[in-house]
Short mmCIF file of C-alpha atoms in Angstrom, two decimals:
data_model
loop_
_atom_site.label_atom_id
_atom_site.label_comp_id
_atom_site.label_asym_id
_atom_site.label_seq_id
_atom_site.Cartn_x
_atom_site.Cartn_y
_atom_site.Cartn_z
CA UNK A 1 -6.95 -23.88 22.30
CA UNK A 2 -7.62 -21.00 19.70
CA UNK A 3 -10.21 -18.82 19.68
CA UNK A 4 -11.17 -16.29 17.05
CA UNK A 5 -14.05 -13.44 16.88
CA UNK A 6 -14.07 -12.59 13.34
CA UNK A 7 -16.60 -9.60 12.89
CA UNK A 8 -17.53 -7.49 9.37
CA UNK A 9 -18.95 -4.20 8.65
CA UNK A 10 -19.54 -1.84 6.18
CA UNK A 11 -16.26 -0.15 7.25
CA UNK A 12 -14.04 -2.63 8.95
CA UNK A 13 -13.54 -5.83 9.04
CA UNK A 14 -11.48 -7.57 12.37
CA UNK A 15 -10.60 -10.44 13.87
CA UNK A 16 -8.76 -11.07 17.00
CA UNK A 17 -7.02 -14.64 18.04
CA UNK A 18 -6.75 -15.83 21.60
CA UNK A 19 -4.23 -18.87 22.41
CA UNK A 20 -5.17 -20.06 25.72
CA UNK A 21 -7.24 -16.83 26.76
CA UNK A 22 -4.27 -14.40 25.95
CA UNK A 23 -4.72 -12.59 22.69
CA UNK A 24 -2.35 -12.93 20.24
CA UNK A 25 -3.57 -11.02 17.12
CA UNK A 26 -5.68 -7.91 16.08
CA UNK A 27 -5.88 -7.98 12.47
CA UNK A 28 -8.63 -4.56 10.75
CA UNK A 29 -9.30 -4.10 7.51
CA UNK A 30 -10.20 -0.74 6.89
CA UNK A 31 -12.56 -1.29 3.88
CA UNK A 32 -13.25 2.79 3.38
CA UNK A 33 -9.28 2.78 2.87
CA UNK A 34 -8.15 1.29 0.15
CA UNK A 35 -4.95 -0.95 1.05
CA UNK A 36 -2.61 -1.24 -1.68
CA UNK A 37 0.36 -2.76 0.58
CA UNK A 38 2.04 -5.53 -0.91
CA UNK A 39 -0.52 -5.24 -4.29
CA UNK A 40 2.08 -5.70 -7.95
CA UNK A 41 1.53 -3.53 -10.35
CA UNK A 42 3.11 -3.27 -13.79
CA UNK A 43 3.94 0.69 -13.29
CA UNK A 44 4.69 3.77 -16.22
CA UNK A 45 7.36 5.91 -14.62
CA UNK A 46 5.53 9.32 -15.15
CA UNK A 47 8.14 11.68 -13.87
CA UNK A 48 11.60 11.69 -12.25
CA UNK A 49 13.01 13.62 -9.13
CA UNK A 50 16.71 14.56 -9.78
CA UNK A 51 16.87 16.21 -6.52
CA UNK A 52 15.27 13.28 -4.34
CA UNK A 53 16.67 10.51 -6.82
CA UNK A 54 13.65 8.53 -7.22
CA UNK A 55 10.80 8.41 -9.46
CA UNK A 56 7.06 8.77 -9.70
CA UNK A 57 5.33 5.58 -11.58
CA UNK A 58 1.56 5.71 -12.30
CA UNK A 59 0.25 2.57 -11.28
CA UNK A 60 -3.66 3.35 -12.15
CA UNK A 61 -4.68 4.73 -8.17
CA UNK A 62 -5.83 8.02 -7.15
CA UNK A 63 -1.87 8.16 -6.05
CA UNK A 64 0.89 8.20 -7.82
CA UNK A 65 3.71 5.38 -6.04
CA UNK A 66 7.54 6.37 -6.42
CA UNK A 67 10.73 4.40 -6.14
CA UNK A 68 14.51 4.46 -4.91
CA UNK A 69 16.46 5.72 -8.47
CA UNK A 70 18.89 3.22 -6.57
CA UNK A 71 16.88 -0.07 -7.15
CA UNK A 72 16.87 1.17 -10.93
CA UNK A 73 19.28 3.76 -11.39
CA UNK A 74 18.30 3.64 -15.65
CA UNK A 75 14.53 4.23 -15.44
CA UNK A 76 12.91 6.78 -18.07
CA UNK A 77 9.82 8.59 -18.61
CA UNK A 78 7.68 6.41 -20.29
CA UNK A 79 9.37 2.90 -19.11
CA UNK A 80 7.04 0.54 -17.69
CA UNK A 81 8.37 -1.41 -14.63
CA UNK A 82 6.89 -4.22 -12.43
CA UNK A 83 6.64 -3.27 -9.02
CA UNK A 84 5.36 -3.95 -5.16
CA UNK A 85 3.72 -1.68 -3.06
CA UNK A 86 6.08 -1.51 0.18
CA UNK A 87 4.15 0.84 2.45
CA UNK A 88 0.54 2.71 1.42
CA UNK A 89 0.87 6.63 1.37
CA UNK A 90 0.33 8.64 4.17
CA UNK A 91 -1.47 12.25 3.97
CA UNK A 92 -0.59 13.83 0.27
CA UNK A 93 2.63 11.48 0.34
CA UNK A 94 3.07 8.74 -2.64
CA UNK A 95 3.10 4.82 -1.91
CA UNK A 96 6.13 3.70 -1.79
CA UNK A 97 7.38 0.61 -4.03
CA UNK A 98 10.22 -1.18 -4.80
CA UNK A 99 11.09 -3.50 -7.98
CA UNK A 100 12.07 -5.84 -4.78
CA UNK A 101 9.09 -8.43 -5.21
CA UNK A 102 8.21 -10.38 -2.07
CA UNK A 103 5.98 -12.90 -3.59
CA UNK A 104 4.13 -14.29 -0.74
CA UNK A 105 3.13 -17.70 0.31
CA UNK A 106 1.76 -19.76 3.01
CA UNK A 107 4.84 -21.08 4.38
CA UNK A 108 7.63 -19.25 2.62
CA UNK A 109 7.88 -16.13 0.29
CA UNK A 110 9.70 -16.37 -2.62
CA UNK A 111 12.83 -13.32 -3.53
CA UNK A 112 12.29 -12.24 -7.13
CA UNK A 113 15.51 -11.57 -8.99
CA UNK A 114 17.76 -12.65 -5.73
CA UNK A 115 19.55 -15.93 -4.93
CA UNK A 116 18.99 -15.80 -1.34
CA UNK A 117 17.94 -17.77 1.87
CA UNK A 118 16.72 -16.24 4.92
CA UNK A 119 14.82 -15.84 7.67
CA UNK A 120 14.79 -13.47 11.25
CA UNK A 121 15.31 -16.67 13.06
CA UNK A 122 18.71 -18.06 13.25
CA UNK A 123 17.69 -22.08 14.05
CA UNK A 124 15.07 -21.57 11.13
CA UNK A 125 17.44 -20.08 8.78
CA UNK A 126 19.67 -23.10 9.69
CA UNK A 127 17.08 -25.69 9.00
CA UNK A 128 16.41 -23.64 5.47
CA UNK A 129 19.80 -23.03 4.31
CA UNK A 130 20.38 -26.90 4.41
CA UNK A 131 17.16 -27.96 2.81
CA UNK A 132 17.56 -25.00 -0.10
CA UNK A 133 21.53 -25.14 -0.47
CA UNK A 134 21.28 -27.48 -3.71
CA UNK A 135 17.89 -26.88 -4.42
CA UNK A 136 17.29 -23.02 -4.72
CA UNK A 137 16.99 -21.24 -8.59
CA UNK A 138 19.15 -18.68 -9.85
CA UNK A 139 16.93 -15.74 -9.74
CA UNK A 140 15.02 -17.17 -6.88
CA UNK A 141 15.68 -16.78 -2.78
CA UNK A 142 13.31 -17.83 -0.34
CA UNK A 143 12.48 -16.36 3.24
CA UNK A 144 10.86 -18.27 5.49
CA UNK A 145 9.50 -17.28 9.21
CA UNK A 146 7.23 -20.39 9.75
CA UNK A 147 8.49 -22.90 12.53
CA UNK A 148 6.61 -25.68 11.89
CA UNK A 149 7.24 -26.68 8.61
CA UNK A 150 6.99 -29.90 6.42
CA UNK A 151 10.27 -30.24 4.11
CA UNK A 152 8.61 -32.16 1.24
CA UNK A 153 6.20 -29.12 1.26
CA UNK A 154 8.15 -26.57 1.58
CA UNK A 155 10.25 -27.28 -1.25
CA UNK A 156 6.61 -28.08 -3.67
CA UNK A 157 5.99 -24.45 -2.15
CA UNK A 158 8.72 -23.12 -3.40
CA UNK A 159 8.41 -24.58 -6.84
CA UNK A 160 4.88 -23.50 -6.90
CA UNK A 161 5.50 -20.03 -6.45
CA UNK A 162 7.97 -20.01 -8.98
CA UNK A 163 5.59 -21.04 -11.62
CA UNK A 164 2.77 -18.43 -10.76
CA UNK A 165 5.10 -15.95 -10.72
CA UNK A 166 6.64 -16.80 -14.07
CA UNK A 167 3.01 -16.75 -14.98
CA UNK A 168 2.27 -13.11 -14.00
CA UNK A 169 5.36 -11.99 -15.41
CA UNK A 170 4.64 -13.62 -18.75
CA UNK A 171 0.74 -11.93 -18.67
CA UNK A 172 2.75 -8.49 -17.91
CA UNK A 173 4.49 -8.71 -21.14
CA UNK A 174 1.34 -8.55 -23.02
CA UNK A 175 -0.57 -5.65 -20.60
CA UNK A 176 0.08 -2.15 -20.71
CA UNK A 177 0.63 -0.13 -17.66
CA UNK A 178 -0.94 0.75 -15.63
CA UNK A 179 -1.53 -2.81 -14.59
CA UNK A 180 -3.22 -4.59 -11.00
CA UNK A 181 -1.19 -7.82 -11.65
CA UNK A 182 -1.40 -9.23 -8.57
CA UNK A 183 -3.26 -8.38 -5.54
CA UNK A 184 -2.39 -8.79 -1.98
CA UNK A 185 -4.61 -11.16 0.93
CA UNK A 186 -7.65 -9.75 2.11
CA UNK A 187 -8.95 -10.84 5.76
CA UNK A 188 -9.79 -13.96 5.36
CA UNK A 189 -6.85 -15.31 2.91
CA UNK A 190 -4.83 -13.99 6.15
CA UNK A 191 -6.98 -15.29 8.98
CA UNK A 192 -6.96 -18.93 7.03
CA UNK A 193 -3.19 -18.38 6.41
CA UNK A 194 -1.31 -17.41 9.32
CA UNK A 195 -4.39 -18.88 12.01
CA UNK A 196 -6.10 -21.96 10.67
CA UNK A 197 -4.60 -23.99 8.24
CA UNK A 198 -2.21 -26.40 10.03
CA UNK A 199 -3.57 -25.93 13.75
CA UNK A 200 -6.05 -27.79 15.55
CA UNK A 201 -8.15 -27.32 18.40
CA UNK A 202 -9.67 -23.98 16.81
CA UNK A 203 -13.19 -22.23 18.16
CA UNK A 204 -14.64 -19.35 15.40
CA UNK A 205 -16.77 -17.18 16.69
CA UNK A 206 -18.57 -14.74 14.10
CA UNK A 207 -21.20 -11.72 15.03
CA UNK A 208 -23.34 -12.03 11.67
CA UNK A 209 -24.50 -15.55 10.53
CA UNK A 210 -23.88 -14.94 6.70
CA UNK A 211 -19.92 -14.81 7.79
CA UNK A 212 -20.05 -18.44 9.49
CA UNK A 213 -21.52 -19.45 5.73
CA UNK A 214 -18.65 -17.57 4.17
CA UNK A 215 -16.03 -19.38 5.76
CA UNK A 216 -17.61 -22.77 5.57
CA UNK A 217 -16.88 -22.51 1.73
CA UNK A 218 -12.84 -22.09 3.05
CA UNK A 219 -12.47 -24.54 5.92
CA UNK A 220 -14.16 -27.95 6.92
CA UNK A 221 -14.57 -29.71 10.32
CA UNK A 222 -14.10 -26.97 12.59
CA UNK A 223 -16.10 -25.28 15.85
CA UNK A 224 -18.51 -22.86 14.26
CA UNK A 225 -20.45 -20.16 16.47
CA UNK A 226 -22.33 -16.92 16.41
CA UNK A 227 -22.89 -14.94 19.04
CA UNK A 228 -23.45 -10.95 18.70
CA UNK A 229 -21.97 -10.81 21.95
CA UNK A 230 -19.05 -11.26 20.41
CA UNK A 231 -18.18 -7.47 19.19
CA UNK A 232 -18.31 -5.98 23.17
CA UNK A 233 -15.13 -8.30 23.84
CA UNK A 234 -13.82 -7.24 20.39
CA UNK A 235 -13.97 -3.67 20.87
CA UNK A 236 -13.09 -3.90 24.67
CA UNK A 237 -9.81 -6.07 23.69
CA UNK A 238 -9.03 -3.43 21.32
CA UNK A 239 -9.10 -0.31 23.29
CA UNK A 240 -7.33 -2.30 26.35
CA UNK A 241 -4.39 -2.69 23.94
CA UNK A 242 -4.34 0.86 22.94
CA UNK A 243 -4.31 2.01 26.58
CA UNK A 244 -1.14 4.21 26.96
CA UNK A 245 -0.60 2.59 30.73
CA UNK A 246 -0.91 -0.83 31.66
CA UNK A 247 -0.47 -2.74 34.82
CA UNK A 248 1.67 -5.81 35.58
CA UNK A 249 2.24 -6.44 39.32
CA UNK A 250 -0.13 -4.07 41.52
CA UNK A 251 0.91 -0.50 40.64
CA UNK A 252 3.94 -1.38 38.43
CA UNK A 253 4.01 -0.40 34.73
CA UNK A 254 4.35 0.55 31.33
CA UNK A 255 3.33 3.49 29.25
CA UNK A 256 4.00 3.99 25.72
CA UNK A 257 3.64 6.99 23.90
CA UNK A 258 3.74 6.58 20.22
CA UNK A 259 4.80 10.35 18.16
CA UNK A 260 5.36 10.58 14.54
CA UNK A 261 9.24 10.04 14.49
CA UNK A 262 9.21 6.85 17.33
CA UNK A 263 7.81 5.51 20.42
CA UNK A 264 9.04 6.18 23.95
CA UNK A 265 8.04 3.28 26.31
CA UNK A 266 8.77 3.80 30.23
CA UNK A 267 9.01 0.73 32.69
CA UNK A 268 7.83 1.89 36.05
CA UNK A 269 8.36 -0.73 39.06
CA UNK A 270 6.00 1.10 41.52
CA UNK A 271 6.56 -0.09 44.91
CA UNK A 272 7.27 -4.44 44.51
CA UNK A 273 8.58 -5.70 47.68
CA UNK A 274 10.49 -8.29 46.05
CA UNK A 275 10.04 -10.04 49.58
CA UNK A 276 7.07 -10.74 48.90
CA UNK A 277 6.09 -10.62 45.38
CA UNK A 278 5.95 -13.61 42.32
CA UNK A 279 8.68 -11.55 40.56
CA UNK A 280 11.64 -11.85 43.09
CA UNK A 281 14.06 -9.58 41.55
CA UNK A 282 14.54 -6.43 39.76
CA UNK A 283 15.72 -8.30 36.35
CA UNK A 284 12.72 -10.88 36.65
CA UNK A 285 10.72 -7.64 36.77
CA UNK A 286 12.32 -6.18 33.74
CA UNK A 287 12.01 -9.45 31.66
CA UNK A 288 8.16 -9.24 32.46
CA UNK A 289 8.06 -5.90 31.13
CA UNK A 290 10.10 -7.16 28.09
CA UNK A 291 7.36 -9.35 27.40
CA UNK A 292 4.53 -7.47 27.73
CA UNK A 293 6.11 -4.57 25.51
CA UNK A 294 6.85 -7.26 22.96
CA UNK A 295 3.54 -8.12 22.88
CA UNK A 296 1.90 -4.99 22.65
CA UNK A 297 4.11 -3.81 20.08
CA UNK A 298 2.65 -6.75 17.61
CA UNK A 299 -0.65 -6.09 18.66
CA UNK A 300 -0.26 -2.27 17.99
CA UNK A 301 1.55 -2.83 14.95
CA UNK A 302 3.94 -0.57 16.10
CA UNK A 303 6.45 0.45 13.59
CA UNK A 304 9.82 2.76 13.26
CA UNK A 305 12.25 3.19 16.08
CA UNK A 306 11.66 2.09 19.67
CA UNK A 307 13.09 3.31 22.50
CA UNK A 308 12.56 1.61 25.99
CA UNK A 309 13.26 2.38 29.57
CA UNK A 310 13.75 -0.43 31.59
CA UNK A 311 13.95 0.34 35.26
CA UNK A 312 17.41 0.64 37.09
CA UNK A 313 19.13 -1.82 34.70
CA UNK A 314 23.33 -1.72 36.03
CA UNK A 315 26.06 -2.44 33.61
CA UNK A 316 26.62 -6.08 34.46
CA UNK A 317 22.98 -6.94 33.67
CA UNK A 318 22.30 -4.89 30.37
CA UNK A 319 23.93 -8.18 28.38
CA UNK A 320 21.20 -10.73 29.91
CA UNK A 321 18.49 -8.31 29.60
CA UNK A 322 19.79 -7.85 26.28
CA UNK A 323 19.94 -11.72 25.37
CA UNK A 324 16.84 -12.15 26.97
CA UNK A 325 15.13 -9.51 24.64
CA UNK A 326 16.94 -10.94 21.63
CA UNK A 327 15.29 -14.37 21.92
CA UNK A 328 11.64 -12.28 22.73
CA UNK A 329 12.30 -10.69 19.10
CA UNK A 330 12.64 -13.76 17.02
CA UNK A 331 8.64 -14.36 17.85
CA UNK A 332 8.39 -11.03 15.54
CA UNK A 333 9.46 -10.92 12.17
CA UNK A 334 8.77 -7.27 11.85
CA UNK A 335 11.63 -6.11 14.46
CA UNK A 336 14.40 -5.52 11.82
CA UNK A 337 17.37 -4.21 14.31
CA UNK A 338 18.17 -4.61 17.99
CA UNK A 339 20.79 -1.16 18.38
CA UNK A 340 21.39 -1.95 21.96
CA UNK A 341 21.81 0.48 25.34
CA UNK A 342 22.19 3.93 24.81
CA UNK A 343 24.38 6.49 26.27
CA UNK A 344 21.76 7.24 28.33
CA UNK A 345 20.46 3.28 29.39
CA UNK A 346 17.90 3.31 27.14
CA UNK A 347 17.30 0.28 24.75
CA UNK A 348 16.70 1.18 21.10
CA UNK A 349 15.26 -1.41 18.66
CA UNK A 350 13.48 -0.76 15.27
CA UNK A 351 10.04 -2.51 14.26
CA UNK A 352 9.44 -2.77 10.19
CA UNK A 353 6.15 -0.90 9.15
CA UNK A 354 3.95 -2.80 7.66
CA UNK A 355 0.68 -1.12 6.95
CA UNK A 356 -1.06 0.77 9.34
CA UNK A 357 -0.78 1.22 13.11
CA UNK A 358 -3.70 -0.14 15.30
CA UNK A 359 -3.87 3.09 16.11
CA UNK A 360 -4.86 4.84 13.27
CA UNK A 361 -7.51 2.71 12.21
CA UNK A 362 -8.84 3.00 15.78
CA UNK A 363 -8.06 7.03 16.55
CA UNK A 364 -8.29 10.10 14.23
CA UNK A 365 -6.35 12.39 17.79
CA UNK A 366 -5.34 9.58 20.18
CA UNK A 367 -4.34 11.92 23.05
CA UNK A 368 -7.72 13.81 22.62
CA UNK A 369 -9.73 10.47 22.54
CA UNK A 370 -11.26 11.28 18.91
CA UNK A 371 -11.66 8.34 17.40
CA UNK A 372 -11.47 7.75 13.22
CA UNK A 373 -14.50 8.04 11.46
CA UNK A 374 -14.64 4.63 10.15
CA UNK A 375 -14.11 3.36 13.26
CA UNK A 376 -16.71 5.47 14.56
CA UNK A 377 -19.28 3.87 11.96
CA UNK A 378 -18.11 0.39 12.76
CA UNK A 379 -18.96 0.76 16.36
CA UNK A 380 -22.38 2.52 15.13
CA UNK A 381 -23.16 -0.76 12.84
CA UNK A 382 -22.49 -2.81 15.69
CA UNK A 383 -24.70 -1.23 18.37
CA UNK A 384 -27.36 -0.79 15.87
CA UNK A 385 -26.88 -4.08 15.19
CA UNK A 386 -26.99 -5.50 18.96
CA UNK A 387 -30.47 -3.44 19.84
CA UNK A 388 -31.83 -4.94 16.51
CA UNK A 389 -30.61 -8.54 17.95
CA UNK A 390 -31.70 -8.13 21.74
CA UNK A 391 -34.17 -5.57 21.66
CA UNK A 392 -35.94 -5.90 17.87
CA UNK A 393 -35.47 -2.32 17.60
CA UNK A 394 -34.90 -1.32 13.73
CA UNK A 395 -34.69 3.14 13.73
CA UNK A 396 -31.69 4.67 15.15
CA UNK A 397 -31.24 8.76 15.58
CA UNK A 398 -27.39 9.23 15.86
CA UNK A 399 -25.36 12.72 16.68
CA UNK A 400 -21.87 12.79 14.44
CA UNK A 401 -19.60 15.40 13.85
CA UNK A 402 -19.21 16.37 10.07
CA UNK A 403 -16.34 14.52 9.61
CA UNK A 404 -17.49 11.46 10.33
CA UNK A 405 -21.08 12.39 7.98
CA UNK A 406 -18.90 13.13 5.56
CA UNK A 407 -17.54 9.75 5.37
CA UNK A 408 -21.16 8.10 5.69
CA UNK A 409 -22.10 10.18 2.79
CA UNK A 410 -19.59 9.32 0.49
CA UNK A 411 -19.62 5.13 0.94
CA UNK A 412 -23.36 4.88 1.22
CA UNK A 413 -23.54 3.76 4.93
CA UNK A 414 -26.78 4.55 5.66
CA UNK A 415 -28.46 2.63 2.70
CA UNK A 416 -25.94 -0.35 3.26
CA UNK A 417 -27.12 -0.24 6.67
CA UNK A 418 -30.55 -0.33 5.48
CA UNK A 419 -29.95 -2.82 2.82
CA UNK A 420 -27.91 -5.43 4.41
CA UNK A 421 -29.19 -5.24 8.04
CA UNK A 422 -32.90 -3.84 7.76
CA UNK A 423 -31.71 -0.99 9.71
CA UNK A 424 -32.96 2.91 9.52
CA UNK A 425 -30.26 5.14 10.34
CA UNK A 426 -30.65 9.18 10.71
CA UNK A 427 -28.12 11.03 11.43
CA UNK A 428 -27.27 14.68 13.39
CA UNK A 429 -24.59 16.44 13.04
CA UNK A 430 -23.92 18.27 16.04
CA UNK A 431 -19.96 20.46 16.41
CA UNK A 432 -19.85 19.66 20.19
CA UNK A 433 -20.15 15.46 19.44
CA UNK A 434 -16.67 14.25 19.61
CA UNK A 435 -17.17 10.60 18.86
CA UNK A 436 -21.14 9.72 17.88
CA UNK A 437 -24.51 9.84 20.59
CA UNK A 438 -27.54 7.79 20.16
CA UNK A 439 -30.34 9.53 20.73
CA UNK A 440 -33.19 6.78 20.66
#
């Protein structure tokens, strides 16, 4: 049975998926950042880098994107290209793209420009390669991650995507750049995607009641509720995942620190008496770990190299812990390498990045507790919100710091608030708040 708490804002939107009362997903939208990952754009190269080899395109953002010189070693000023955003910029950085077009779909993605099958999971890529051999297009692979999949459909897919593709690249012709051709799912095109369509046995659970009418335009015969209750087991779900320690077995467990460069995870057994325990051994120990870092690490959206410490792992083991952890990673499609032990014992792995880390949208100074302003708002909205519901109280007095003011000021919260939920909102800015303080 699936569950799912979908819950909008002014700032963020989120929804989190339970399968069988373990959560499986945290999908926000940050709607005061503007996401341009995996958005095409028919781009002007605007200037070129000798030094760094790559070049800076002008795809009509407030940022300029750039691009490997190596994907198109003959770009000039002034030649228009069509690209994909890869990965959004970070702090005065450029978005990165790539003339590499993933064109996405529901149960494969078609490979522009490359004759190619694959997939991160070896029996899937098996089951592909034979269906695709005599049926794939010169200029276009496929990669496909779904298990369940129909053949008939998959190949109709795959033809379909060809066409609307040929179609945007026959409007591009005609536009000049800068250009939006195509942009990338929002919330619900992803929540229907990867959570509805094709499963059964689904609850959806919304805080507002105009979201329960917004996806009953999308989806038919399914468990519709709303229940403000709903955004305390949201938010507490969310900040339980970004916990730096959790428990598995009494006082044994992890804690992962995540730093610019990578993330250190450390596996701490505590004191299991084996004796006694469910976990009977050391490696069965491990392999729980294992899973519960593999999870997290989805949930986090944890991206760039890994680096975990298993606890007392000898020589003769590493190679089932290993194939043990191999088979955990083909339930991710964003791990992109398993390196193996280290000198030193310690596994390495890398995790694609692909958009932003839970815990950005949730934290502006994780260590410190300082959470990001448009979180901040969200869980403002929300309270407001509740004491409206339960209470039928409509004025709020509020202590921010500036940065998170700032913010409100510049998207209108305040008279969204007003407008869409009846609510008056004043705030204070105070130095000494770290996060927000009601005050009524």
């Amino acid at each position: 049975m699936k569950k799912i708490f979908v819950d909008t804002g002014i700032t963020q939107n989120r929804f989190l998926v339970f399968e069988d009362e373990e959560l499986i997903d945290i999908y926000i939208e940050d709607i005061s950042y503007k996401k341009l990952e995996g958005n095409i754009y028919k781009a002007r190269v605007e200037n070129i880098n000798a030094y760094l080899n790559i070049a800076f395109l002008n795809i009509g953002e407030v940022k300029n994107a750039f691009i490997d010189l190596k994907e198109a070693p003959n770009l000039k000023i002034g030649d228009e290209i069509i690209v994909q955003i890869k990965r959004d910029s970070e702090g005065k950085k450029a978005h990165k793209a790539s003339s590499r077009i993933l064109f996405p779909g529901k149960k494969l993605h078609l490979l522009v420009d490359i004759k190619d099958i694959k997939s991160p999971n070896k029996e899937i890529y098996m089951k592909v390669k034979s269906l695709f051999e005599n049926n794939i297009k010169e200029n276009y692979g496929v990669l496909v991650e779904a298990e369940d999949f129909n053949t008939e459909e998959l190949i109709n897919e795959y033809h379909s995507l060809i066409e609307k593709w040929e179609n945007i690249k026959d409007k591009a012709n005609y536009i000049k750049a800068p250009y939006l051709l195509m942009k990338s799912k929002d919330y619900i095109s992803k929540l229907i995607d990867e959570h509805i369509n094709g499963s059964e046995c689904i609850e959806l659970y919304f805080s507002k009641e105009k979201d329960k009418a917004l996806f009953q335009k999308y989806i038919d015969v399914i468990n519709f509720n709303v229940s403000i209750d709903i955004i305390n087991t949201i938010d507490n779900s969310i900040l339980d995942t970004m916990k730096r320690k959790h428990f598995l077995i009494g006082e044994a467990n992890i804690v992962m620190d995540e730093v610019e460069a990578f993330t250190i995870i450390d596996v701490n057994s505590g004191n299991i008496d084996y004796h006694n325990a469910e976990i009977k051994s050391l490696m069965e120990f491990n392999k729980l770990a294992a899973q519960r870092i593999f999870r997290l690490l989805k949930l986090r959206n944890t991206g760039g190299i890994i680096f975990i410490d298993f606890v007392d792992v000898e020589n003769k083991q590493k190679q089932e812990l290993l194939n043990f952890i191999m088979e955990l990673s083909k339930n991710d499609s964003n791990i992109s390498r398993i390196y193996g032990w280290t000198k030193l014992g310690v596994l390495e792995l890398a995790r694609a990045r692909k958009g932003k880390k839970l815990k950005e949208l949730i934290y502006y100074d994780y260590y410190k507790e300082i959470l990001n302003p448009s979180y901040v708002l969200k869980l403002i909205e929300n309270k407001c919100l509740y004491n409206k519901e339960k209470f039928l109280k409509k004025e709020f007095v509020v202590s921010i710091p500036q940065t998170t003011f700032e913010l409100s000021e510049k998207i209108g919260f305040k008279d969204k608030l007003k407008k869409e939920l009846d609510i008056e909102l004043k705030f204070l800015i105070e130095p000494n708040i770290i996060n927000y303080e009601f005050k009524n």
